[in-house]
């Protein structure tokens, strides 16, 4: 799995993440006389019990469960490079359309160049890639995306299937960078690398979409 970053305003996010916090933070109204009336409760909507979200700590929210360390981010980027090179080498050999073959070749070059840059960055900053849930999920999703190539007939069917798979894979990378990596990255050089990769992936995605349109315009044999 192009995607643009969408974030909820902080106030909306807090409201969704912590239902009832707004009510909890409202100061109780002035006390009412305790004279009962016809058996009805004096205050049918009493204030909820206090929380830790006080005036001294107004943004006391839980850490997101999908928070990633730089080491986990570089692990996923390494996986993206390796799987991209693997599947695009396969397509480079099996594709019939010259433009599709060239695209696959370009994707392999981009993956190898990114891995070379990132390996050097790991060494400079002593970053050790660390496997986490995001990396495991990405490996599973990329396997699912490309499995239809196993049964695609060589020719226009294979080429079209491959390009469709690449569009999904590239879209997923953009989404991961925007929604998972950028909000969590700490190292400035890693942030710069993510921006470099994102720009390249976005360019490749646009090219893949153009190729897809051209392939679909070819009459079925």
PDB file of C-alpha atoms in Angstrom, residues 69 108 167 194:
ATOM      1  CA  UNK A  69      12.462   4.225  17.568  1.00  0.00           C
ATOM      2  CA  UNK A 108      16.181  -1.998  -8.418  1.00  0.00           C
ATOM      3  CA  UNK A 167       1.542   0.972  -7.286  1.00  0.00           C
ATOM      4  CA  UNK A 194      13.204   9.689   4.684  1.00  0.00           C
TER       5      UNK A 194
END
